[in-house]
mmCIF file of C-alpha atoms and ligand atoms in Angstrom:
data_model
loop_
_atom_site.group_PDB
_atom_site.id
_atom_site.type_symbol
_atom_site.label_atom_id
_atom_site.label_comp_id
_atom_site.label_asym_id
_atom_site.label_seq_id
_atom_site.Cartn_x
_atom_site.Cartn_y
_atom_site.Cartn_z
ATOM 1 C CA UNK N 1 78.763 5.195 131.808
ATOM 2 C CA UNK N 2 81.394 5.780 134.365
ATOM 3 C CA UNK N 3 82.676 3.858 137.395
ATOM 4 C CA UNK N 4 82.977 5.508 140.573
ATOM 5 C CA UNK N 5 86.931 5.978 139.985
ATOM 6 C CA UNK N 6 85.980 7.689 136.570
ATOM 7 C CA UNK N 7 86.590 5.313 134.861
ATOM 8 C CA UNK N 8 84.820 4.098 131.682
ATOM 9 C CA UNK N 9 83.986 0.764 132.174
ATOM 10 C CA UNK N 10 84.671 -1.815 130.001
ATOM 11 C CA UNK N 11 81.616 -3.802 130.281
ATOM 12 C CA UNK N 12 78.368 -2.465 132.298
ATOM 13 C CA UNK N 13 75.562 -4.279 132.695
ATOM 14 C CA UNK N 14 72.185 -2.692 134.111
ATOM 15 C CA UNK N 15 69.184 -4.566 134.954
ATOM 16 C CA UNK N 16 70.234 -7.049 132.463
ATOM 17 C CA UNK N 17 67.529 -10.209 131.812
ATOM 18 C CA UNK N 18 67.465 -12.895 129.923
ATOM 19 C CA UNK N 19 64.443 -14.913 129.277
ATOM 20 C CA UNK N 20 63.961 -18.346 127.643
ATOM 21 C CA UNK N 21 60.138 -18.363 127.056
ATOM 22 C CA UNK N 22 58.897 -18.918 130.800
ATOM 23 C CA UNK N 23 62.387 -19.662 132.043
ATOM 24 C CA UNK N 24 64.620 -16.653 133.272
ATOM 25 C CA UNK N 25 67.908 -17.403 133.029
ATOM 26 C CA UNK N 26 69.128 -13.773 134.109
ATOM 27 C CA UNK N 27 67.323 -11.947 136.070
ATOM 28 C CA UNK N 28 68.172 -8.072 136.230
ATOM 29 C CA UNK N 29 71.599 -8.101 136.809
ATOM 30 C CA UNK N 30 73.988 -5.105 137.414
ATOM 31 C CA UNK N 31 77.460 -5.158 137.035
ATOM 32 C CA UNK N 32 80.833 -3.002 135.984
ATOM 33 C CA UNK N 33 83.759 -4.422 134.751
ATOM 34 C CA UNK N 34 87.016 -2.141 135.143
ATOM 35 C CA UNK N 35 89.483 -2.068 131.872
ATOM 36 C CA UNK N 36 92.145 -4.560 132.505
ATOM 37 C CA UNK N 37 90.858 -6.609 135.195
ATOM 38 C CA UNK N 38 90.478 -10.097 135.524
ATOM 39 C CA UNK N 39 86.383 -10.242 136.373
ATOM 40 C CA UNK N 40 84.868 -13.687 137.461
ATOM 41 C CA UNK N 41 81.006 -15.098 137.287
ATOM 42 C CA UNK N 42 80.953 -18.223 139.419
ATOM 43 C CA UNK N 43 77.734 -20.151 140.215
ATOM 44 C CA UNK N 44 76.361 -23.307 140.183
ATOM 45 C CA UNK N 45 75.078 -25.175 137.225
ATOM 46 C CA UNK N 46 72.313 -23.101 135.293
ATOM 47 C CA UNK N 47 73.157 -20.006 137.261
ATOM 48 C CA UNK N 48 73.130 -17.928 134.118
ATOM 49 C CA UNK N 49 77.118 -17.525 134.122
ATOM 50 C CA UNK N 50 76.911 -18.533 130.067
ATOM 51 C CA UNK N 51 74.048 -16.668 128.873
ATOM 52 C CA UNK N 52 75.377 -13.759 130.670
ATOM 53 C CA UNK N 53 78.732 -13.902 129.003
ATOM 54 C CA UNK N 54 76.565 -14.684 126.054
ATOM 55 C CA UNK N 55 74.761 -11.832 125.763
ATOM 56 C CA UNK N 56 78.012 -9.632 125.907
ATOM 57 C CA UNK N 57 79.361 -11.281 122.744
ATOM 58 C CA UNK N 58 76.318 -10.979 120.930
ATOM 59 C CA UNK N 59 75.614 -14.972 120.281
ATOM 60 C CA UNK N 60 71.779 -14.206 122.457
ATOM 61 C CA UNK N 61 70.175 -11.227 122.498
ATOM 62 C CA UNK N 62 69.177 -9.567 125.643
ATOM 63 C CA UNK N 63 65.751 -9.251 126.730
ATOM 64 C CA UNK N 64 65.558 -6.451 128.691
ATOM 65 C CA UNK N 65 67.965 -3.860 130.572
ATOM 66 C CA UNK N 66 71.006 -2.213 128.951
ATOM 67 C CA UNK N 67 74.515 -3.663 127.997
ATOM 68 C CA UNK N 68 77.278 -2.052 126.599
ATOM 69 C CA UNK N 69 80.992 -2.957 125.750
ATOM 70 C CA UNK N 70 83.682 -0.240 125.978
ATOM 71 C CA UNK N 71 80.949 2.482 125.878
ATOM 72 C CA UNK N 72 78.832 0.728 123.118
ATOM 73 C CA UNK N 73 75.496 -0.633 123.063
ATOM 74 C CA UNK N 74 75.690 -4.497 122.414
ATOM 75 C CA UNK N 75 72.078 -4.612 120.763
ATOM 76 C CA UNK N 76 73.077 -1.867 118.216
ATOM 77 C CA UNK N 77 76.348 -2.497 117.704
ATOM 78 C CA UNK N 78 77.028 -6.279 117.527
ATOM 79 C CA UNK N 79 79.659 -6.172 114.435
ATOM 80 C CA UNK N 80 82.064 -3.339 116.101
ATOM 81 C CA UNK N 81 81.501 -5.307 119.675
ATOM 82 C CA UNK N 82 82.619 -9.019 118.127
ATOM 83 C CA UNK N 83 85.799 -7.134 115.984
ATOM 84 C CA UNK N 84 87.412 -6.790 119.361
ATOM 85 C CA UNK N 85 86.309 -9.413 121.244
ATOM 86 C CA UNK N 86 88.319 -12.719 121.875
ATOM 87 C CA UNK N 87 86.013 -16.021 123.133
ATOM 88 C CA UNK N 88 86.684 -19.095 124.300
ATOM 89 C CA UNK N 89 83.212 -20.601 124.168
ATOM 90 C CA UNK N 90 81.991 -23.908 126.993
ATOM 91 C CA UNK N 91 81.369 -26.211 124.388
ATOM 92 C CA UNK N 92 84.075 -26.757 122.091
ATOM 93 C CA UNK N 93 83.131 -25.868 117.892
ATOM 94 C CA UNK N 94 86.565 -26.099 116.493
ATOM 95 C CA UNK N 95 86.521 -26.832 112.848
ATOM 96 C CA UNK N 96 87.121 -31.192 113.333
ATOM 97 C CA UNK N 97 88.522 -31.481 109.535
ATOM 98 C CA UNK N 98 91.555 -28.393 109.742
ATOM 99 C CA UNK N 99 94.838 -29.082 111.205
ATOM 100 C CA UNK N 100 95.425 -26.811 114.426
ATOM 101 C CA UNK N 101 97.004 -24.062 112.168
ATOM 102 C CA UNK N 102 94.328 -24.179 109.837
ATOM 103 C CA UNK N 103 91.639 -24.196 111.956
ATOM 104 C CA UNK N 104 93.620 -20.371 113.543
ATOM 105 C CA UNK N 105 94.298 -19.305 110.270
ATOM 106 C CA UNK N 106 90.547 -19.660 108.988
ATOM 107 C CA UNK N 107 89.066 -18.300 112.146
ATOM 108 C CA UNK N 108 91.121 -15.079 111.549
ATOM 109 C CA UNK N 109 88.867 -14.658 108.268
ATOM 110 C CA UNK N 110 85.984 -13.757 110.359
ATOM 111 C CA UNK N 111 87.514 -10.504 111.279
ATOM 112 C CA UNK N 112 88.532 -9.687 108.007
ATOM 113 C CA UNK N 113 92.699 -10.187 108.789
ATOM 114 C CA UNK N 114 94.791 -10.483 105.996
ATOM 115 C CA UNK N 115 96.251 -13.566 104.862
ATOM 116 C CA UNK N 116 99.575 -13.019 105.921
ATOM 117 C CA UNK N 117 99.013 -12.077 108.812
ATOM 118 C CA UNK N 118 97.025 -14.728 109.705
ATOM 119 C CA UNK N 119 99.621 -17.217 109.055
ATOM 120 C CA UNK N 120 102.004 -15.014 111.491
ATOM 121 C CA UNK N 121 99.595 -14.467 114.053
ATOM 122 C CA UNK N 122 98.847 -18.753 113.707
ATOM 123 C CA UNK N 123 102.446 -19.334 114.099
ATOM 124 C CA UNK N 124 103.115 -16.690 117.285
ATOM 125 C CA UNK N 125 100.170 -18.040 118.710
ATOM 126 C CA UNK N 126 101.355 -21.897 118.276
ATOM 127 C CA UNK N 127 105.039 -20.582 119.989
ATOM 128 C CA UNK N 128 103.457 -19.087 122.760
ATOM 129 C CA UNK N 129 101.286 -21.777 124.035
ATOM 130 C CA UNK N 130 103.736 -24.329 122.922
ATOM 131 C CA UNK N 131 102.195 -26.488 120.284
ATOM 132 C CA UNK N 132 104.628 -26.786 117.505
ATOM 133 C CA UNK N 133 104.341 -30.313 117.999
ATOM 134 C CA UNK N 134 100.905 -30.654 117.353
ATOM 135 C CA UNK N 135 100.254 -28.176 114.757
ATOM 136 C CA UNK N 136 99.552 -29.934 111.692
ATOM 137 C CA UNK N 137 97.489 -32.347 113.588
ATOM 138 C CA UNK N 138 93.984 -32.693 112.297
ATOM 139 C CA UNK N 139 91.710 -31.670 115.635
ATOM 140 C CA UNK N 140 89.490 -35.257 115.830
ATOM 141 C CA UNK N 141 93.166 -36.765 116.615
ATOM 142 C CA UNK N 142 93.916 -34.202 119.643
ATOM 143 C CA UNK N 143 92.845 -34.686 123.125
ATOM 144 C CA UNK N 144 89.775 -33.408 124.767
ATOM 145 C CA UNK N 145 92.392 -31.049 126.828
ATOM 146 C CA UNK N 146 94.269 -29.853 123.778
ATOM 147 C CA UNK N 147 91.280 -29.152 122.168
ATOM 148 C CA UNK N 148 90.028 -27.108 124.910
ATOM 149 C CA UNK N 149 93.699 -25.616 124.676
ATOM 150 C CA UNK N 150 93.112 -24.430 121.121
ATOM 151 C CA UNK N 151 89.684 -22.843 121.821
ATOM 152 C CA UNK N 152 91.860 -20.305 124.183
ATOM 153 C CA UNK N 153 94.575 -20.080 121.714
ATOM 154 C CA UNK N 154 91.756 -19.259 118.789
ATOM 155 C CA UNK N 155 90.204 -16.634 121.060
ATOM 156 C CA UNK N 156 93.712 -14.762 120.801
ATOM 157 C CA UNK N 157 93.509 -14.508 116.960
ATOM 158 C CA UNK N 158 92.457 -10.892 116.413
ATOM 159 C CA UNK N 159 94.777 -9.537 119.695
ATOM 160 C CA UNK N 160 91.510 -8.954 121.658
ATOM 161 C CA UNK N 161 90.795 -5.964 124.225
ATOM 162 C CA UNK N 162 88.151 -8.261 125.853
ATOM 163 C CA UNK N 163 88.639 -11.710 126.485
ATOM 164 C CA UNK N 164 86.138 -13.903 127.380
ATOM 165 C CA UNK N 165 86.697 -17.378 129.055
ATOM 166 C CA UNK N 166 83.668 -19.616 129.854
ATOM 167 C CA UNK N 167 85.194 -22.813 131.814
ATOM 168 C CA UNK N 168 88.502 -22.262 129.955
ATOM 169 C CA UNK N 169 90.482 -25.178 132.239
ATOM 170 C CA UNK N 170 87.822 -27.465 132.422
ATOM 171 C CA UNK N 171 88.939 -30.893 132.353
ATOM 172 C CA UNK N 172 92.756 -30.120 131.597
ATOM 173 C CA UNK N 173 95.540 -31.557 133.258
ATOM 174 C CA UNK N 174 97.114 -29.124 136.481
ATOM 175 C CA UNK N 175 99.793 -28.678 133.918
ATOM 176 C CA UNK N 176 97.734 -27.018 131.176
ATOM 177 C CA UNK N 177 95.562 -25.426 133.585
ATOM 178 C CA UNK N 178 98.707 -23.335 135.353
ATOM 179 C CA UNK N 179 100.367 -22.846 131.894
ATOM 180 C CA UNK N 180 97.013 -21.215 131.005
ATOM 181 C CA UNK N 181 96.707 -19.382 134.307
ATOM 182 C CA UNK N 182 100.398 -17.895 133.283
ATOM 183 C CA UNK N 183 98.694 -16.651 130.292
ATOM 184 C CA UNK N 184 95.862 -15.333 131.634
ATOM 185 C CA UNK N 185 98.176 -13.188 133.563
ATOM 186 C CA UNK N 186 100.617 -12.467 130.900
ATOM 187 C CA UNK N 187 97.546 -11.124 129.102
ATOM 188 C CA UNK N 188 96.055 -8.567 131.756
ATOM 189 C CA UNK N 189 99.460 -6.997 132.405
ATOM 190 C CA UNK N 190 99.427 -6.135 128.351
ATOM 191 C CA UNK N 191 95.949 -4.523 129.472
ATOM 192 C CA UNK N 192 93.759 -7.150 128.256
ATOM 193 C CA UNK N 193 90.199 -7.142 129.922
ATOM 194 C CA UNK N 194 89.574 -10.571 130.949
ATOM 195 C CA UNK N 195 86.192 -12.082 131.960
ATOM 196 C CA UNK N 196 86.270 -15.941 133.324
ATOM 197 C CA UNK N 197 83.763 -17.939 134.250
ATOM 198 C CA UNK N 198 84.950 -21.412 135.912
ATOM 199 C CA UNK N 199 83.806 -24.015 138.654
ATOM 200 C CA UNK N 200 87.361 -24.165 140.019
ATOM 201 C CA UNK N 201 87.547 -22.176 143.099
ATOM 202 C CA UNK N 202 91.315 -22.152 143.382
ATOM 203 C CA UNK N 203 91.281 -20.773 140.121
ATOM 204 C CA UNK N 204 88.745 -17.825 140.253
ATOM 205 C CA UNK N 205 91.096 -16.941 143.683
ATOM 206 C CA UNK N 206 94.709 -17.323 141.614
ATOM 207 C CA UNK N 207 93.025 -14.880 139.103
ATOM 208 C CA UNK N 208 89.900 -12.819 139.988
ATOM 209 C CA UNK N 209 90.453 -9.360 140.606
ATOM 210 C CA UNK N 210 86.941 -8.951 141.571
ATOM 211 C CA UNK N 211 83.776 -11.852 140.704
ATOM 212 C CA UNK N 212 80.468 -11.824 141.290
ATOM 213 C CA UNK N 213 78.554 -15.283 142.159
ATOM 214 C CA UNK N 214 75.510 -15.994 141.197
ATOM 215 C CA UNK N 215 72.258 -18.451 141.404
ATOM 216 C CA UNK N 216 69.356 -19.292 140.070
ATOM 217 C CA UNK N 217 70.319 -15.957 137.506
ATOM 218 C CA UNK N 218 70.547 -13.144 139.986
ATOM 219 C CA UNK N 219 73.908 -12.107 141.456
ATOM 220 C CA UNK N 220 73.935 -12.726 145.175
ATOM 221 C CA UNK N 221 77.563 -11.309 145.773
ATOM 222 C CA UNK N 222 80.552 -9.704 144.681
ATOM 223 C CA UNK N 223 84.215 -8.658 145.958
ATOM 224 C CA UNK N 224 87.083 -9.371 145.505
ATOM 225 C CA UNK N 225 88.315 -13.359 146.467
ATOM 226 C CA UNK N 226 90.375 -12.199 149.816
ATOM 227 C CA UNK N 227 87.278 -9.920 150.749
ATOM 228 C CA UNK N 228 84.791 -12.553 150.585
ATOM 229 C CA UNK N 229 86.680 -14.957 152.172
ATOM 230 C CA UNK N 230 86.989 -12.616 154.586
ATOM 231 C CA UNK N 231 83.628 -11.202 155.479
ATOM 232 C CA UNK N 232 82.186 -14.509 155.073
ATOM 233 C CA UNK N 233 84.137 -17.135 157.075
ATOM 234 C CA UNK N 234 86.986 -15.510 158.169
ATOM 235 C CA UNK N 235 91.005 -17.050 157.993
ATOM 236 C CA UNK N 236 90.501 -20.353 159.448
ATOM 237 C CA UNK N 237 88.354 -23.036 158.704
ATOM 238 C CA UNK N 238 88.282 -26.100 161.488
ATOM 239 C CA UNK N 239 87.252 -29.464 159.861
ATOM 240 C CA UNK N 240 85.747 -32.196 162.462
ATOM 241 C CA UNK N 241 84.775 -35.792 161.073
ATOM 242 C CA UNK N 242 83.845 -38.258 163.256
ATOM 243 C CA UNK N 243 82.782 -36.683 165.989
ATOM 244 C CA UNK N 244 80.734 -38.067 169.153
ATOM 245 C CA UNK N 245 76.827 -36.855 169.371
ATOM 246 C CA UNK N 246 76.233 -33.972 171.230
ATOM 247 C CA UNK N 247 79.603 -31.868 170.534
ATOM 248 C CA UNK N 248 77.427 -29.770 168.373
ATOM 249 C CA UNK N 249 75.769 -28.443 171.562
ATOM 250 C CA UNK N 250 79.017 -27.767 173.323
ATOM 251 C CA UNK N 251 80.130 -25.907 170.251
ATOM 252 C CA UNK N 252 77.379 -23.772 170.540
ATOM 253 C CA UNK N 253 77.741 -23.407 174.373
ATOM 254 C CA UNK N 254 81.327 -22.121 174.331
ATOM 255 C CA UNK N 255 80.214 -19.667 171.529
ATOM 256 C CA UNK N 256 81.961 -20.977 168.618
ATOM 257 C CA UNK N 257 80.622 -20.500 165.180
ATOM 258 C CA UNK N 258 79.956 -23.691 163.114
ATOM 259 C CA UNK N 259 78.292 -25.049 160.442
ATOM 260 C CA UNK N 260 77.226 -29.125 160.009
ATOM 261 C CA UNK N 261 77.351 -30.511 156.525
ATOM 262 C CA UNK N 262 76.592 -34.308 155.626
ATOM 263 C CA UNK N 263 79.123 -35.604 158.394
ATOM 264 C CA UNK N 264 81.436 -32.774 159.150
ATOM 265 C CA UNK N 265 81.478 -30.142 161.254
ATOM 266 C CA UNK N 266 83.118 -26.708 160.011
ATOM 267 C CA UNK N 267 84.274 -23.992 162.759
ATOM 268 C CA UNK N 268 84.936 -20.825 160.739
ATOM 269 C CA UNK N 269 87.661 -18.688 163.063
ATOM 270 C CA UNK N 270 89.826 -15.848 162.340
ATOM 271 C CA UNK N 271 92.541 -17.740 164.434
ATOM 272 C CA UNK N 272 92.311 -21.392 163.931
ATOM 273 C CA UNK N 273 95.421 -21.773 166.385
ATOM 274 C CA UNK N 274 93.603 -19.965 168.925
ATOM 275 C CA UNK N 275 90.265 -21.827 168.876
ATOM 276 C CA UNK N 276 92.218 -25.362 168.374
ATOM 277 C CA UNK N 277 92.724 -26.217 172.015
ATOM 278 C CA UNK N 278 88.926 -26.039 172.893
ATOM 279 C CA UNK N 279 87.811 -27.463 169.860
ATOM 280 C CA UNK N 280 89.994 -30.691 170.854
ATOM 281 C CA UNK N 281 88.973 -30.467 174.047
ATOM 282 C CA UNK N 282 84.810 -30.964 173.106
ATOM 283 C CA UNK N 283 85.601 -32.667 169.751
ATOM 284 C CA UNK N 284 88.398 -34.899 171.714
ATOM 285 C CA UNK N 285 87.514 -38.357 169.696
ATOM 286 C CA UNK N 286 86.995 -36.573 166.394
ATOM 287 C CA UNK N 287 89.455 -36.344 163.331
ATOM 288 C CA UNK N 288 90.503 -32.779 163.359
ATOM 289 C CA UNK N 289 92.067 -30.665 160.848
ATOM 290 C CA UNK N 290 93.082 -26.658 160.687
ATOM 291 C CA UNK N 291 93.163 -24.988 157.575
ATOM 292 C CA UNK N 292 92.948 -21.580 155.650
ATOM 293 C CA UNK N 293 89.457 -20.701 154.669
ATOM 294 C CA UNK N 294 89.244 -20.832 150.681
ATOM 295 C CA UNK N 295 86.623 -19.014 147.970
ATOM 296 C CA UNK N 296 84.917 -22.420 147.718
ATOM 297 C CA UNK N 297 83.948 -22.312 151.462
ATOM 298 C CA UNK N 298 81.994 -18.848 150.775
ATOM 299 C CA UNK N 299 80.364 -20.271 147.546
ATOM 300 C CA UNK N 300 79.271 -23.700 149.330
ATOM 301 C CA UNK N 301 77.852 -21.074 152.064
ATOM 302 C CA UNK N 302 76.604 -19.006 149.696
ATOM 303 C CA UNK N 303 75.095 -21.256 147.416
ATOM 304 C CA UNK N 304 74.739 -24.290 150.330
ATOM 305 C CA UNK N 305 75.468 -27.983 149.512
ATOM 306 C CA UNK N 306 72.233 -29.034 146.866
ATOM 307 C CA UNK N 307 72.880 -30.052 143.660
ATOM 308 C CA UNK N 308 71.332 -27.906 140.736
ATOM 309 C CA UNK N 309 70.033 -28.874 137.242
HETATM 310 N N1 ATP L 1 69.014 -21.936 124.550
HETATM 311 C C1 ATP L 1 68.372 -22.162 125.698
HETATM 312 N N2 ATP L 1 67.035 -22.408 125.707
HETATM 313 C C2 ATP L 1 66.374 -22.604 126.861
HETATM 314 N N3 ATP L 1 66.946 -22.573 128.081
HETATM 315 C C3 ATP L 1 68.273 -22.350 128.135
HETATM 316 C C4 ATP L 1 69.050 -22.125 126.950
HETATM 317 N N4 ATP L 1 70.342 -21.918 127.322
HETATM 318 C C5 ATP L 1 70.364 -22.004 128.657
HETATM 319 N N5 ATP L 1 69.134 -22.253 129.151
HETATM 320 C C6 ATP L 1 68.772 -22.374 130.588
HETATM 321 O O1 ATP L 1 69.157 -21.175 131.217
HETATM 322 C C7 ATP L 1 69.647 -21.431 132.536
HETATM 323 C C8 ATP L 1 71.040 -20.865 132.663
HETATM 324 O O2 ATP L 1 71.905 -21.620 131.841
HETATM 325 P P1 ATP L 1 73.438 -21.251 131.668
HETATM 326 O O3 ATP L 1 73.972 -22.135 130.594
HETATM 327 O O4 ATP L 1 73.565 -19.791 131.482
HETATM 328 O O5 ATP L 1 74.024 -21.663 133.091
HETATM 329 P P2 ATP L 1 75.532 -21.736 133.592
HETATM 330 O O6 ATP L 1 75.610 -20.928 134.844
HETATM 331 O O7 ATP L 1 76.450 -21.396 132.487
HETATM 332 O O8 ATP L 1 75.644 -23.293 133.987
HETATM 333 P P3 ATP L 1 76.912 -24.313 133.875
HETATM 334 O O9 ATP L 1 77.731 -24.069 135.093
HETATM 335 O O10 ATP L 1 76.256 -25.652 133.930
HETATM 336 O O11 ATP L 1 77.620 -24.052 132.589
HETATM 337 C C9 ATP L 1 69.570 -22.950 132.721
HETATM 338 O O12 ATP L 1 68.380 -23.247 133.413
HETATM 339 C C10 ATP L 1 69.518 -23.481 131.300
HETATM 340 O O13 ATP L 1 68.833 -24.703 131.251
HETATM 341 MG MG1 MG L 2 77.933 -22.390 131.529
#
């Protein structure tokens, strides 16, 4: 089906569901994801962000809607689907025995590329993430964060028009995390589709185009990072801690919007500078601090402050 610019997309999602026996882990979902964008699913834990992403690469079948991949029906069509998809799965299932080029080389196999390529591919792959040093290491010997490295670098095998990323920088160092961010980039402006899922909010804002962010498997919004931020809290966020009772109610009088989690007060303004002044002046004991409002202030308003699963 078409977007509204024309455009095929080049995944589209309607009324999509996933059930696990009683438990509905999606829960008639719609979405469109444009050719060459960056597309984000954040949520809490067991929002559905996994099975979702899941479902389009085939590893769980759908149980109800439709979903299709560059025009093609994922149900039907699971072999075409996977030869041009590129995933970087949560957990990590490298191959523990294989060296880090072996374990690329072998993967390649799966989508039927020939030996010599594979080796060529293995060693582009191992120059552009930089990991010549480590490539004859055996994986049990790497880190948890190179591992997690590799799993990207694996995904990139087979040159994929769709890549999929489920918590790709989880647990690596800010290092590896902004070298990966660099490819990430890199990737969509050689017109790779991208789809991430991740719990880092900086990150889904560095490289979103456009998320959606679910709970409890539905999608309760979706925009673009600046939009949200935007419509939700506006450009300023005003943090108070230790405050004296009762400035809550003098917030309220003189009109200002705030919200009270745990023990801090946040003022959500679209001038921060402007409201500062009267904010001191009720708040006047209180530890105050002014800054830009972020994508994890929508999702903790969104999604509020409980802990899931
Ligand atoms: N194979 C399965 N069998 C039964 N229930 C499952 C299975 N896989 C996932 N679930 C359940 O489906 C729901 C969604 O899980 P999912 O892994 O998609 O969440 P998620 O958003 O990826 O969470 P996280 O942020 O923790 O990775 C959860 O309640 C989870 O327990
Ligand atoms: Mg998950």
């Amino acid at each position: 089906m078409l977007s509204n610019a024309g455009i095929e997309y080049a995944v589209e999602a309607r009324q999509l569901t996933k059930r696990y026996g009683d438990l509905v882990a999606v829960n008639c979902i719609d979405f469109g994801i444009v050719p060459g964008e960056i597309f984000g699913f954040l949520g809490p834990n067991g929002a559905g962000k996994t099975t979702t992403v899941k479902m389009i690469y085939a590893a769980v079948p759908i149980t109800a809607g439709t979903l299709t991949v560059f025009g093609w029906d994922v149900p039907s069509c699971p072999r075409k689907i996977k030869s041009i998809l590129g995933v970087c799965p949560q957990e990590i299932n490298l191959d523990p025995d294989f060296s880090v080029y072996k374990n690329l080389v072998v993967y390649s196999r799966y989508f039927g590329i020939d030996s010599s390529r594979a080796r060529s591919r293995a060693e582009e792959l191992i120059d552009f993430f930089q990991l010549g040093e480590k490539r004859d290491q055996k994986i049990e010997n790497l880190s948890g964060g190179l591992k997690k490295r590799l799993l990207i670098v694996r995904a990139l095998v087979n040159d994929p028009k769709l890549l999929i990323l489920d918590e790709p920088t989880t647990g690596l160092d800010p290092q590896a995390r902004h070298q990966i961010w660099d490819k990430i980039r890199e990737l969509r402006r050689s017109g790779t589709t991208v789809i991430l899922t991740t719990h880092y909010m900086e990150e889904a804002s560095a490289l979103c185009d456009r998320l959606v962010i679910m709970d409890e498997g539905r999608i309760i919004e979706r925009g673009a990072p600046a939009e949200l931020i935007s419509r939700y809290i506006g450009r300023d966020v005003i943090e108070i801690e230790d405050f004296d009772d009762g400035v809550e109610e003098h917030f309220a009088a003189a009109g200002l919007k705030y919200e009270r989690y745990s023990d801090k007060l946040y003022i959500y303004a679209e001038c921060g500078r402007e409201s500062l002044p009267s904010v001191t002046k009720i708040a006047d004991t209180g530890n105050i601090i002014l800054r830009q409002a972020t994508l994890e202030d929508v999702f903790l308003k969104l999604t509020g402050r409980q802990l899931r699963e």
